[in-house]
mmCIF file of C-alpha atoms in Angstrom:
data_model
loop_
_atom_site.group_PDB
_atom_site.id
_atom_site.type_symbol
_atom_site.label_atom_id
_atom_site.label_comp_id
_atom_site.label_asym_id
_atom_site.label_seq_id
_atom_site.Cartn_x
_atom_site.Cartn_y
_atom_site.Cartn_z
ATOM 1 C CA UNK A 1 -15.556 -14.913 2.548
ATOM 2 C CA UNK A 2 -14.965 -14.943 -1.129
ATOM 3 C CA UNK A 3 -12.652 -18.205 -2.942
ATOM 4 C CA UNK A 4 -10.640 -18.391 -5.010
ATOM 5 C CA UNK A 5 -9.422 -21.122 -6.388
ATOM 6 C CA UNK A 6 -5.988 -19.940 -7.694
ATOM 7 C CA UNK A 7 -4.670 -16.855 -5.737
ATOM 8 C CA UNK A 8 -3.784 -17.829 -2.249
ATOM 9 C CA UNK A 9 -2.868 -15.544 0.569
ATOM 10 C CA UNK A 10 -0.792 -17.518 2.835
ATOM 11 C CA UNK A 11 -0.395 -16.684 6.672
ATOM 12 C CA UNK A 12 2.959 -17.577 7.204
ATOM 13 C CA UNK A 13 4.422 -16.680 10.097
ATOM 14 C CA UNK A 14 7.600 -15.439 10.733
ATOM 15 C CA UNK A 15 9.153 -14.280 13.857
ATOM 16 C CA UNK A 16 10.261 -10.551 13.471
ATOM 17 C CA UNK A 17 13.125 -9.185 15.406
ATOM 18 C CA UNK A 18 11.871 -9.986 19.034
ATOM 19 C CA UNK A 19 11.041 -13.417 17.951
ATOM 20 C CA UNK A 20 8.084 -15.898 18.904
ATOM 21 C CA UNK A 21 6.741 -19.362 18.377
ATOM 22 C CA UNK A 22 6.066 -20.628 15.012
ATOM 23 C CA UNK A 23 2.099 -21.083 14.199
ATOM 24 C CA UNK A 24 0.720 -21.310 10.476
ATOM 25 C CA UNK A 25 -2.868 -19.901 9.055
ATOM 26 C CA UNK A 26 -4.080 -19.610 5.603
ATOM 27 C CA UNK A 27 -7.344 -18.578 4.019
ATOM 28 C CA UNK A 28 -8.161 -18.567 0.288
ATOM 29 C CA UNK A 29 -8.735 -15.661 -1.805
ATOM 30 C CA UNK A 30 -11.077 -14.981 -4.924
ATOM 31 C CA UNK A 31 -10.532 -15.909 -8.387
ATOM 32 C CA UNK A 32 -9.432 -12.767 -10.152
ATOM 33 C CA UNK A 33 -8.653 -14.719 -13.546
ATOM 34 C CA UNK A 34 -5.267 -14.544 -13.032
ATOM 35 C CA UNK A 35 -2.985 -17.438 -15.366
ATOM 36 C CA UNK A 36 -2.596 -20.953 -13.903
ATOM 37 C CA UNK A 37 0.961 -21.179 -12.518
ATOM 38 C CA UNK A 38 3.616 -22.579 -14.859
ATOM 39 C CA UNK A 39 5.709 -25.916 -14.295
ATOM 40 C CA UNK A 40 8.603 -24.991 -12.582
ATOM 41 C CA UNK A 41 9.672 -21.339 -11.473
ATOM 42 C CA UNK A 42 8.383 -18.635 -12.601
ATOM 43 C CA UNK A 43 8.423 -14.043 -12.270
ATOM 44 C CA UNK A 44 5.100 -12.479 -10.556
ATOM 45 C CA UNK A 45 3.756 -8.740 -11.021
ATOM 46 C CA UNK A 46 3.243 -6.502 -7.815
ATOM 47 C CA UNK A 47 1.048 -4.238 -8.154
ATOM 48 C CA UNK A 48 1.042 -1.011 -5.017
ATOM 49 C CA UNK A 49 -1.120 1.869 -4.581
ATOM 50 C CA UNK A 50 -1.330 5.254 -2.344
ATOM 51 C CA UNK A 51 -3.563 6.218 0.783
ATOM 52 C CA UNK A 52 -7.266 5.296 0.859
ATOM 53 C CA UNK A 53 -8.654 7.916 2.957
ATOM 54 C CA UNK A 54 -12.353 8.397 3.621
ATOM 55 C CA UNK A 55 -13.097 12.137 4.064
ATOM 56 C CA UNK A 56 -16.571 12.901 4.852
ATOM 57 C CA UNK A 57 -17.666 13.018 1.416
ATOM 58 C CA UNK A 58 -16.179 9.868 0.603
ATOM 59 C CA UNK A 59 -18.101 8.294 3.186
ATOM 60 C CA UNK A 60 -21.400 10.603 1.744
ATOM 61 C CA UNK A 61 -20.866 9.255 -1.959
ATOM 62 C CA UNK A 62 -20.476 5.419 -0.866
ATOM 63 C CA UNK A 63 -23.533 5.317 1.039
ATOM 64 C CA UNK A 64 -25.515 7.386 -2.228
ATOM 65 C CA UNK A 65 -23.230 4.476 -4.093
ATOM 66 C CA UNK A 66 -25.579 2.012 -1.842
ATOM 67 C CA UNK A 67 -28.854 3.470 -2.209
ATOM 68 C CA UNK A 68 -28.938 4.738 0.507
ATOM 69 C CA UNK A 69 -28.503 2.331 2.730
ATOM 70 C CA UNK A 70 -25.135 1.127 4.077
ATOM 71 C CA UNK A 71 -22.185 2.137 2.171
ATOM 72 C CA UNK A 72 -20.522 0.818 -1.273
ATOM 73 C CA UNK A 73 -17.479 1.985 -2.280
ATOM 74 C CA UNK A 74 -16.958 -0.867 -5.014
ATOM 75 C CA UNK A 75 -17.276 1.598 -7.734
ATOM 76 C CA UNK A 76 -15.083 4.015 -6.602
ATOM 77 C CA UNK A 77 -12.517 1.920 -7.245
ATOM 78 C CA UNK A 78 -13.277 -0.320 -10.788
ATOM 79 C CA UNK A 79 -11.706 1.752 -12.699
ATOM 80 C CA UNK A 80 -8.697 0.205 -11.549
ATOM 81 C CA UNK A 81 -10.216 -3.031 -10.967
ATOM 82 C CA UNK A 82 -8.450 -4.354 -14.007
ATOM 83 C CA UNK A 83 -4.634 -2.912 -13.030
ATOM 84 C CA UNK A 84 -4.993 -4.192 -9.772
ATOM 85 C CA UNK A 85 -6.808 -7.542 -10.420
ATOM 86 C CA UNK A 86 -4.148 -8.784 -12.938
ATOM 87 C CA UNK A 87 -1.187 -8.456 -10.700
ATOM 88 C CA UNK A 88 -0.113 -12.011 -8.861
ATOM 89 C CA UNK A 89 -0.126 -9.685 -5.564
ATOM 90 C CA UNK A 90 -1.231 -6.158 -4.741
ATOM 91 C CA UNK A 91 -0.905 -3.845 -2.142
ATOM 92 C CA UNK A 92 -2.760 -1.494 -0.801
ATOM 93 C CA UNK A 93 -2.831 1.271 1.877
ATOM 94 C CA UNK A 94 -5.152 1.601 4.440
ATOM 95 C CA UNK A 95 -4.519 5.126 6.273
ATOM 96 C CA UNK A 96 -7.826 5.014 8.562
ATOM 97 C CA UNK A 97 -9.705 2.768 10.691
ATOM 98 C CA UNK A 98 -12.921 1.523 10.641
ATOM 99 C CA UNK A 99 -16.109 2.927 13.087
ATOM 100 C CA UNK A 100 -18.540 0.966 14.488
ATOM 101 C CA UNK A 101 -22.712 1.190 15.256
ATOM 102 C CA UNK A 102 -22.920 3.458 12.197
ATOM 103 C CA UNK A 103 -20.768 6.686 13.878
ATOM 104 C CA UNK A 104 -18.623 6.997 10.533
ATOM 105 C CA UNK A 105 -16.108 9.889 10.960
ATOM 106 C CA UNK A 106 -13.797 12.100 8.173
ATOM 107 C CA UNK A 107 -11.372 14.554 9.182
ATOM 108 C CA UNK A 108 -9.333 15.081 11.625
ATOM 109 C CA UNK A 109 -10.302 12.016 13.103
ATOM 110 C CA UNK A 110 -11.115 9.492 11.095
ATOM 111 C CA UNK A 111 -13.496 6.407 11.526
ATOM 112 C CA UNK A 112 -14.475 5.044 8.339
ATOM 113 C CA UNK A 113 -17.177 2.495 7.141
ATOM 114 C CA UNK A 114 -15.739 -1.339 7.278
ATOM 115 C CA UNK A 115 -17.450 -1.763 4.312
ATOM 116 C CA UNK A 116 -14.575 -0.065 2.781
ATOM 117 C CA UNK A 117 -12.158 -3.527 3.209
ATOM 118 C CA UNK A 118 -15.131 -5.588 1.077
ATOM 119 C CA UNK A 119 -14.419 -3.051 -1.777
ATOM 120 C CA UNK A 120 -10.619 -3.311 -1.289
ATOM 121 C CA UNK A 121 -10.951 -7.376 -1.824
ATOM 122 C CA UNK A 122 -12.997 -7.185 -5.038
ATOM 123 C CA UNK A 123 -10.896 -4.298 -6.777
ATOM 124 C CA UNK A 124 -8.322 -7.515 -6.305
ATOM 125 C CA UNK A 125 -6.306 -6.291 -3.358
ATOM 126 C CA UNK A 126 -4.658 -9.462 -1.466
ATOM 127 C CA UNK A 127 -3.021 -6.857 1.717
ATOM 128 C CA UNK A 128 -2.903 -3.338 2.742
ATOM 129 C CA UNK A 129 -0.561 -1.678 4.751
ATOM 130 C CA UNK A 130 -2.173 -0.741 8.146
ATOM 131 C CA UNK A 131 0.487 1.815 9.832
ATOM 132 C CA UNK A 132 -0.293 5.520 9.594
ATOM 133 C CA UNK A 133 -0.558 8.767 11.917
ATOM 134 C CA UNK A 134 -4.460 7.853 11.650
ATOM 135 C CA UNK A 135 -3.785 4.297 13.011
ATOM 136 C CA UNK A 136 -4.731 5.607 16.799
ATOM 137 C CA UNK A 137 -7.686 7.755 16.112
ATOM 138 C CA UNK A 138 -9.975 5.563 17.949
ATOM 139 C CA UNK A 139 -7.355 3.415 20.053
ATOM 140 C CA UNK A 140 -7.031 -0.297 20.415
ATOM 141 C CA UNK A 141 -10.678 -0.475 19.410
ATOM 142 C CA UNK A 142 -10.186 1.057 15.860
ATOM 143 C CA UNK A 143 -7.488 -1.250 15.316
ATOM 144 C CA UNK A 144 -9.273 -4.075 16.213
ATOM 145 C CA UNK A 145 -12.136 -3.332 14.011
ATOM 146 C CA UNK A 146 -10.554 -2.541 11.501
ATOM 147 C CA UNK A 147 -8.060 -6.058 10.923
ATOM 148 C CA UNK A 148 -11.341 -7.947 11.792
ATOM 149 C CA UNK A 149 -12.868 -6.955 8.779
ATOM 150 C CA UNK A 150 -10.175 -6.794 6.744
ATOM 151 C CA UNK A 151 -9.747 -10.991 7.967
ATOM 152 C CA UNK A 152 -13.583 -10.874 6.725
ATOM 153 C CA UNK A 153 -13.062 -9.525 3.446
ATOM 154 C CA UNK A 154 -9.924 -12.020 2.670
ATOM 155 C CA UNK A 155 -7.268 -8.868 3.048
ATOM 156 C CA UNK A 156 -4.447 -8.988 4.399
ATOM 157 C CA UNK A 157 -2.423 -6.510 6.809
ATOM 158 C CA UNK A 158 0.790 -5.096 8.150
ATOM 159 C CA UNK A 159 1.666 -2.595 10.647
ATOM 160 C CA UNK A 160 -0.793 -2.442 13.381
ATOM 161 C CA UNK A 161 -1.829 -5.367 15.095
ATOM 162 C CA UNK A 162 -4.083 -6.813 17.571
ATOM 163 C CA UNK A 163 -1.979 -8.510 19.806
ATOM 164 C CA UNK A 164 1.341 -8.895 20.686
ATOM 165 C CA UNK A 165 1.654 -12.033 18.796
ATOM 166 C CA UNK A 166 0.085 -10.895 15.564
ATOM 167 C CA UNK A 167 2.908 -7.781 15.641
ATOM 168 C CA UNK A 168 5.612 -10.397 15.849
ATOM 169 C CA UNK A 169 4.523 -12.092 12.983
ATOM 170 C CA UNK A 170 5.363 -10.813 9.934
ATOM 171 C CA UNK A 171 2.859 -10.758 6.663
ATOM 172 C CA UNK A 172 3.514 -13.255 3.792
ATOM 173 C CA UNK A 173 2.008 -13.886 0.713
ATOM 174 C CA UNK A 174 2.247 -16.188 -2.129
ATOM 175 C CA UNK A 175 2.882 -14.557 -5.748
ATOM 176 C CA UNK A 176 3.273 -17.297 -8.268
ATOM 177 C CA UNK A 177 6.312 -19.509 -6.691
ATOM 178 C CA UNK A 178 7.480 -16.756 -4.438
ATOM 179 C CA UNK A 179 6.869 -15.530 -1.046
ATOM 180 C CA UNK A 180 6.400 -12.030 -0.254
ATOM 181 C CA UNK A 181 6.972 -10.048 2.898
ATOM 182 C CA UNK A 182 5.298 -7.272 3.307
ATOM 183 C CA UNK A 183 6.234 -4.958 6.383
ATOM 184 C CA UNK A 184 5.096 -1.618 7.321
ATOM 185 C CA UNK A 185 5.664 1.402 9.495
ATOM 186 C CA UNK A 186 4.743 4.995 9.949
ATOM 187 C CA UNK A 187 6.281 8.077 11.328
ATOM 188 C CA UNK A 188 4.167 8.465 14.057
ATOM 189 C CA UNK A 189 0.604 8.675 15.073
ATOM 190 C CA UNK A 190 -0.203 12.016 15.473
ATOM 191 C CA UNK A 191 0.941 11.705 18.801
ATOM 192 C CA UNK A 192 -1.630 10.262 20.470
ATOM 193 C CA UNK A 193 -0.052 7.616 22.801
ATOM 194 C CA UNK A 194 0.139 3.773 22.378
ATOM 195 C CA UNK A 195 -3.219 2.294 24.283
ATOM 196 C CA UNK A 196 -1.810 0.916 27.643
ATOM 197 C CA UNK A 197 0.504 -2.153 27.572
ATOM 198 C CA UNK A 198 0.175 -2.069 23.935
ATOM 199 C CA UNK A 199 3.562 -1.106 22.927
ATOM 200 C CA UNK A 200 3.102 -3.506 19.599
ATOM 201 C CA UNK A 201 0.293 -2.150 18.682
ATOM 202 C CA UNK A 202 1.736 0.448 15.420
ATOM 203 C CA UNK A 203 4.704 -0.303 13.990
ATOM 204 C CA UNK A 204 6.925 2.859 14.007
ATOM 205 C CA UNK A 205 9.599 4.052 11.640
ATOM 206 C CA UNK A 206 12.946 3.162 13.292
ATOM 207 C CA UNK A 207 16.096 2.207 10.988
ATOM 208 C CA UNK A 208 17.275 -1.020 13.444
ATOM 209 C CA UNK A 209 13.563 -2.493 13.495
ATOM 210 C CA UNK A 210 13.227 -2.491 9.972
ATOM 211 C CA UNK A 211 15.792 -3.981 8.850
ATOM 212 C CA UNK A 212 16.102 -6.914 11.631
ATOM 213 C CA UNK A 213 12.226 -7.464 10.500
ATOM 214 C CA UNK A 214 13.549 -7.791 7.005
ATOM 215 C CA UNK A 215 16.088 -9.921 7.871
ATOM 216 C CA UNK A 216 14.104 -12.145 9.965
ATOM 217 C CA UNK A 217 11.465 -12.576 7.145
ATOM 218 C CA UNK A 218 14.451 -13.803 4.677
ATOM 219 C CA UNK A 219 15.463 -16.031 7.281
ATOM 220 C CA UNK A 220 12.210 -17.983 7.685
ATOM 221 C CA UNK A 221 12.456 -17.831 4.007
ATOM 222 C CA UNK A 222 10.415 -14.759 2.378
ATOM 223 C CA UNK A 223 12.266 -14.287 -1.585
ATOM 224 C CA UNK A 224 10.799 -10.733 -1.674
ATOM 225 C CA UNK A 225 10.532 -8.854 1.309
ATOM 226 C CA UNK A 226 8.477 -5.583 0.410
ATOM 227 C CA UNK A 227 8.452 -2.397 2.925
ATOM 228 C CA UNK A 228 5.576 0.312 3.237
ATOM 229 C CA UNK A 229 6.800 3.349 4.900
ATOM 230 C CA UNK A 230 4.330 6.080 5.678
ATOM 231 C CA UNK A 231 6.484 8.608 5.863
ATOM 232 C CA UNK A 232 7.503 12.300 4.017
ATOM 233 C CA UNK A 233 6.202 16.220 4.181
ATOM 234 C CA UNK A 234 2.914 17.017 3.206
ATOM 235 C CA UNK A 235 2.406 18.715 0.104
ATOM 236 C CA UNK A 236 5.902 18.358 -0.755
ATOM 237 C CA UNK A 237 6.321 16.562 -4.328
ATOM 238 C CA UNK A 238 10.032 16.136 -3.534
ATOM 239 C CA UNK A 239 11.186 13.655 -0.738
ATOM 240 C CA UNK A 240 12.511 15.413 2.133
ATOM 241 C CA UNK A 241 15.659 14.873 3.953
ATOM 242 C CA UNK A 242 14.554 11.849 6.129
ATOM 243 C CA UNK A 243 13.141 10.071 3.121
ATOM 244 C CA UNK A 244 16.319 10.344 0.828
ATOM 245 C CA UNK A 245 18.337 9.364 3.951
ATOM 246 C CA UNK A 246 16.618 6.483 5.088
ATOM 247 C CA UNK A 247 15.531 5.193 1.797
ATOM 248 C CA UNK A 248 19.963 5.448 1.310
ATOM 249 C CA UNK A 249 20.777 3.265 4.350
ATOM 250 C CA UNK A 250 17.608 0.609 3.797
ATOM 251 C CA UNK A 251 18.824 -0.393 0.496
ATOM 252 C CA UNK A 252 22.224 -0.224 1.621
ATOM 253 C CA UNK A 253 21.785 -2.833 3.758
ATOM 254 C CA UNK A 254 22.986 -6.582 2.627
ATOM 255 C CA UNK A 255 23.186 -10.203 4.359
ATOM 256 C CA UNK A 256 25.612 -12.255 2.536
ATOM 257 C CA UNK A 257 25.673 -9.826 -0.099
ATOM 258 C CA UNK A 258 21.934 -10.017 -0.481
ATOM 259 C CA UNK A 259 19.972 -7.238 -0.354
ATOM 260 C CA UNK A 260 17.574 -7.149 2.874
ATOM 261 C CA UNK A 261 15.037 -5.138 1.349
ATOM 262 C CA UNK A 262 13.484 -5.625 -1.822
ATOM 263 C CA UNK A 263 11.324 -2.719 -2.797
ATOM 264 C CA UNK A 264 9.758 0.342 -0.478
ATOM 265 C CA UNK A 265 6.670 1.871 -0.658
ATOM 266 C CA UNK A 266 5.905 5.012 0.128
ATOM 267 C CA UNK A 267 3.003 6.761 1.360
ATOM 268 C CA UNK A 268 1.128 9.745 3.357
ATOM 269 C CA UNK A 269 2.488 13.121 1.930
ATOM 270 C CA UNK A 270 -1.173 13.649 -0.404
ATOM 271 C CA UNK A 271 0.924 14.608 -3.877
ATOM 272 C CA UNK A 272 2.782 12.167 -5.643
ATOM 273 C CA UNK A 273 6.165 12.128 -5.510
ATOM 274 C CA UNK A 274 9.321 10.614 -7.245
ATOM 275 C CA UNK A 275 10.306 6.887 -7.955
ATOM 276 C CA UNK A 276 13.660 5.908 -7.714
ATOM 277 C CA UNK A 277 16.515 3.192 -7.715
ATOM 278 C CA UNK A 278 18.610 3.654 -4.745
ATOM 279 C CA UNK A 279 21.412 1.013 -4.536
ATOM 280 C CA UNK A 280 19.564 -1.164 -6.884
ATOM 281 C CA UNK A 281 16.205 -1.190 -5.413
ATOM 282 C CA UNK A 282 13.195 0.726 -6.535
ATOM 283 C CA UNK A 283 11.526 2.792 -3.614
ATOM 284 C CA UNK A 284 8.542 4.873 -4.512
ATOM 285 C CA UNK A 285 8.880 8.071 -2.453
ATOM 286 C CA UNK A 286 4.936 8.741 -2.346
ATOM 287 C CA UNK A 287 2.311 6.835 -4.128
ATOM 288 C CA UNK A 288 -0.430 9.760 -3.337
ATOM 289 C CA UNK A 289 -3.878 9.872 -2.048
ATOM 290 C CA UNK A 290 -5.874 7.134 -4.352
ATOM 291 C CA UNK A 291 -9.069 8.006 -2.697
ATOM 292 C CA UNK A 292 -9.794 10.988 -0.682
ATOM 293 C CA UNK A 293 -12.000 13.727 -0.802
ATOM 294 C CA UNK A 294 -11.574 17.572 -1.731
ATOM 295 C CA UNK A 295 -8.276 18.191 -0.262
ATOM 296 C CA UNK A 296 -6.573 21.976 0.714
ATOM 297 C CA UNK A 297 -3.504 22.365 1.347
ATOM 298 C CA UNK A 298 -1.103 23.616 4.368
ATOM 299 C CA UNK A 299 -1.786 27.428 3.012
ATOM 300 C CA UNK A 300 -5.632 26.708 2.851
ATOM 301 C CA UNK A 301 -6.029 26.533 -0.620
ATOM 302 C CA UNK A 302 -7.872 23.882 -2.323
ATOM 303 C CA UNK A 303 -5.241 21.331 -4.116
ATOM 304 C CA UNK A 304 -5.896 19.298 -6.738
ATOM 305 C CA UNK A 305 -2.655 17.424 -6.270
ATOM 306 C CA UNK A 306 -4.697 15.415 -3.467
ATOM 307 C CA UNK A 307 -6.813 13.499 -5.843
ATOM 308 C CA UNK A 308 -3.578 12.441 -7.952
ATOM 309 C CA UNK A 309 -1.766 9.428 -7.356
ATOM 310 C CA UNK A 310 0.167 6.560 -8.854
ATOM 311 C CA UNK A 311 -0.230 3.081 -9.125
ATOM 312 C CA UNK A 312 3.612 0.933 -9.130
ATOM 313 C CA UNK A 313 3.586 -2.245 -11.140
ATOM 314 C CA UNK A 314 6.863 -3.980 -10.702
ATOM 315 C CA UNK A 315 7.221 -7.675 -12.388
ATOM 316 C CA UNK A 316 9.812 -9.510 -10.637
ATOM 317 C CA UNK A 317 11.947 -12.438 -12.153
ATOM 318 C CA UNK A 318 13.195 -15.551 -9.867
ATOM 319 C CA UNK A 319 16.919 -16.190 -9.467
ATOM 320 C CA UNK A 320 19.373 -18.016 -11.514
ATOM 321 C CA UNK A 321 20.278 -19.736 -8.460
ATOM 322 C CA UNK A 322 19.327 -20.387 -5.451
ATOM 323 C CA UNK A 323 19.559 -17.627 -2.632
ATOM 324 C CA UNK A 324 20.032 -15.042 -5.175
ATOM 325 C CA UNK A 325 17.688 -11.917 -5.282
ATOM 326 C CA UNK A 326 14.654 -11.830 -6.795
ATOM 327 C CA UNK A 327 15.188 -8.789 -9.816
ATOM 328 C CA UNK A 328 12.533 -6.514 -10.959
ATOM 329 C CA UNK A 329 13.230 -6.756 -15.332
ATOM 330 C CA UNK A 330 10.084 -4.135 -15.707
ATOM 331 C CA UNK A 331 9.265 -1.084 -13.391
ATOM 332 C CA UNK A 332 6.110 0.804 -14.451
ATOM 333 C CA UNK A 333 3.767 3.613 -12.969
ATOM 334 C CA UNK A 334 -0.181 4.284 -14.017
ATOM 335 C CA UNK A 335 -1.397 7.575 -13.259
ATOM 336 C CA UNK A 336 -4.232 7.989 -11.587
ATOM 337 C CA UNK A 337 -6.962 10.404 -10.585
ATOM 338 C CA UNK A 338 -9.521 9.987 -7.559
ATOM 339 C CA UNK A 339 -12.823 12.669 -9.874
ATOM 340 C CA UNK A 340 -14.028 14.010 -6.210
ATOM 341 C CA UNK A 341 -17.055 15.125 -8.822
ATOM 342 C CA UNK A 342 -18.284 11.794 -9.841
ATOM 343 C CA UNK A 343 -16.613 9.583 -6.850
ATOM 344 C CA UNK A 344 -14.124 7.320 -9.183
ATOM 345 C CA UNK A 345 -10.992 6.488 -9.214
ATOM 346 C CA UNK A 346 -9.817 6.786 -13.289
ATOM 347 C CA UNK A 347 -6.670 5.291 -14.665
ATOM 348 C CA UNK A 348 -5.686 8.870 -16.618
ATOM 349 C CA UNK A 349 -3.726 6.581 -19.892
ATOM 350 C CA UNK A 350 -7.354 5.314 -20.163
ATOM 351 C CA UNK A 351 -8.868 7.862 -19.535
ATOM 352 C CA UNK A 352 -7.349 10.298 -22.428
ATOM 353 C CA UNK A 353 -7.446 7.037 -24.860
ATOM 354 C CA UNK A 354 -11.387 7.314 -24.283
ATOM 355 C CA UNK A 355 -11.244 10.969 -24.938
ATOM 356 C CA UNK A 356 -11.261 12.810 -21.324
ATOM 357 C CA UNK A 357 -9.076 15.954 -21.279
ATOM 358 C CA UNK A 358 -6.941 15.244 -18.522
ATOM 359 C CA UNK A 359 -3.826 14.600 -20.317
ATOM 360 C CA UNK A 360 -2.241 17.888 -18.408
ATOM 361 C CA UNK A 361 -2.797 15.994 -15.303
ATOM 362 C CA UNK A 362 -0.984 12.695 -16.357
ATOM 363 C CA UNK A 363 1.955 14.831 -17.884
ATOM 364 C CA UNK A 364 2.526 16.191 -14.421
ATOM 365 C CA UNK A 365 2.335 13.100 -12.602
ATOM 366 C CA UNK A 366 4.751 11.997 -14.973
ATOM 367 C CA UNK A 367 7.205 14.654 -14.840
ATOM 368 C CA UNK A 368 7.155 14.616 -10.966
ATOM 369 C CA UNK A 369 7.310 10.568 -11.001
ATOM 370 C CA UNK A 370 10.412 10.936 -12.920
ATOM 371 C CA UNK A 371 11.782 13.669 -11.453
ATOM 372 C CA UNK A 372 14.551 11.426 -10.008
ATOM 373 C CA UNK A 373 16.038 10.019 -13.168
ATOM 374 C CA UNK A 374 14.230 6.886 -12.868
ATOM 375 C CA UNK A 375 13.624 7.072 -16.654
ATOM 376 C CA UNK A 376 17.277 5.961 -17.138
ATOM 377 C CA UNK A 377 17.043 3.416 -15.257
ATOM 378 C CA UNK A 378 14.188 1.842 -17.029
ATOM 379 C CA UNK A 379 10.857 2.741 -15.689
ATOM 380 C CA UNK A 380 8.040 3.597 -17.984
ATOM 381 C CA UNK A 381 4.629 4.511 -17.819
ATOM 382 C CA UNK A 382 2.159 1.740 -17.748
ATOM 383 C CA UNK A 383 -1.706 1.430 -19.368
#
């Protein structure tokens, strides 16, 4: 596994609604030149990005990326490298699991390279979400795999787990002097069942779970507690119903007049959709696909809006006083592009300073990202 000597990824464990005993592991994670803490308290950046999702020809281009033999999908991802690396935490989300002996699937049922969580760690991601409607595609087994080699590649997870245990034990990491929760959940798995006696295994959406999980990370003392929800309509660049509802009563919710969820993160519907502050909290509606491969759409038409996708950047600021919240003082987006031609993820602000002509692309990211009115209540588009 990879060090590094400033950023660590602390397994703290916290016991989630159901509760269990207390039982600490840590592992270190590489040096991605990040600034020495300060003396004394001080804000962190979070970085969050959409679904990685290996079609076929994802899985095609990373093993051409590799010579040929085994797969690299490092430089799909670099041109991000630099967003991602810089943040004190970042988040990714894993929508598929991981084959094994070589039988790599894409669509509908996905089994993707593990070589995929080695690229996810150098592009500077410290966890991904884990819970998706692909989570089940190859059972118990899948799941397994694929949080083993995340734990290889120094990455954390949330929302699927390997044993009971693990799914009562909520994810923590460090960012600068706080600690951040991160929980997730999807809408369902496609149904395919649970595997046997595995009830634990996928975290599903469901409004009392959440938000006793969020309060039982802020009691074992999480400052930031950060929820993915894979959730929405495909296709759909507005939230539906069920998003704007839920997203309403999450934020809602207060202990002590503290808010019990900090920031949600959405994911699964392919197109980007809006960012917005709902009782004080940003919640990003859908992040989009960040890596996926030709995608067509519910009417069988090839859709472009599958390859775009946002990246959040949110800096947060530490409390006057103890106890208080945790306030984000910047709120930022990056548009992005997954180029299904050349296999890359490209930051599009970069991308048109350099020249490319894809500034109609990042205009309607834009538009759609602040479809919501989340302009007035300060968030901006980031480089």
């Amino acid at each position: 596994m990879l060090a590094r000597s400033r950023q660590i990824a602390l397994a703290l464990t916290v016991v989630l609604a159901a509760g269990a005993a207390c039982q600490a592991r840590g592992h270190e994670r590489p040096d991605r030149g990040r600034p020495a803490p300060a003396a004394g308290p001080r804000g962190f950046t979070l970085v969050a990005s959409g679904d990685v999702l290996p079609h076929s020809s994802i899985i095609d281009r990373a093993r051409f990326d590799a010579g040929g033999t085994g797969y690299d999908f490092r430089p799909m991802l670099a041109g991000i490298r630099s967003v991602v690396s810089r943040a004190d935490v970042s988040l990714c989300h894993m929508e598929t699991v991981y084959g094994a002996d070589g039988v790599y699937t894409g669509y509908p049922t996905f089994k993707s390279p593990p070589e995929v969580a080695r690229a996810l760690a150098v592009t500077g991601y410290d966890g991904c979400s884990t819970a998706s409607n692909h989570t089940l595609d190859d059972g118990a087994g899948g799941i397994g795999r694929t949080l083993d080699a995340l734990d290889r590649a120094g990455v954390r997870h949330a929302g699927s787990a390997r044993t009971e245990e693990e799914a009562r034990t909520a994810t923590v990491l460090r960012a600068g002097a706080a600690k951040v929760a991160h929980l997730a959940y999807t809408y369902d798995t496609n149904g395919l069942p649970l595997p046997d006696g595995q009830p634990w295994a996928v975290n599903l959406i469901d409004e009392a779970r959440i938000l006793a999980d969020a309060r039982a990370a802020r009691r074992a003392d999480a400052d930031v507690v950060v929820v993915s929800l894979h959730w929405g309509t495909e296709w759909q660049d507005a939230p539906d119903d069920q998003q704007v509802t839920l997203a309403r009563n999450l934020t809602a919710a207060r202990t002590e007049g503290r808010p019990d969820i900090d920031l949600i993160l959405g994911t699964h519907a392919h197109v980007p959709q809006a960012y917005e502050k709902v009782n004080g909290t940003w919640v990003i509606y859908g992040m989009g696909d960040q890596i996926a491969g030709e995608m067509t759409n519910h009417q069988g038409a090839k859709d472009p809006r599958g390859n775009q996708s946002t990246l959040g950047r949110f800096t947060f600021a530490p409390p006057a006083r103890p106890g208080d919240r945790w306030k984000v003082t910047k709120a930022e987006f990056v548009p992005q592009l997954f180029d299904v031609d050349a296999g890359r993820a490209v930051n599009l602000n970069r991308a048109i300073a350099q020249g490319a002509d894809v500034r109609a692309v990042r205009d309607r990211i834009r538009d759609v990202v602040l479809s919501r009115g989340a302009a007035g209540d300060g968030l901006v588009m980031g480089e």
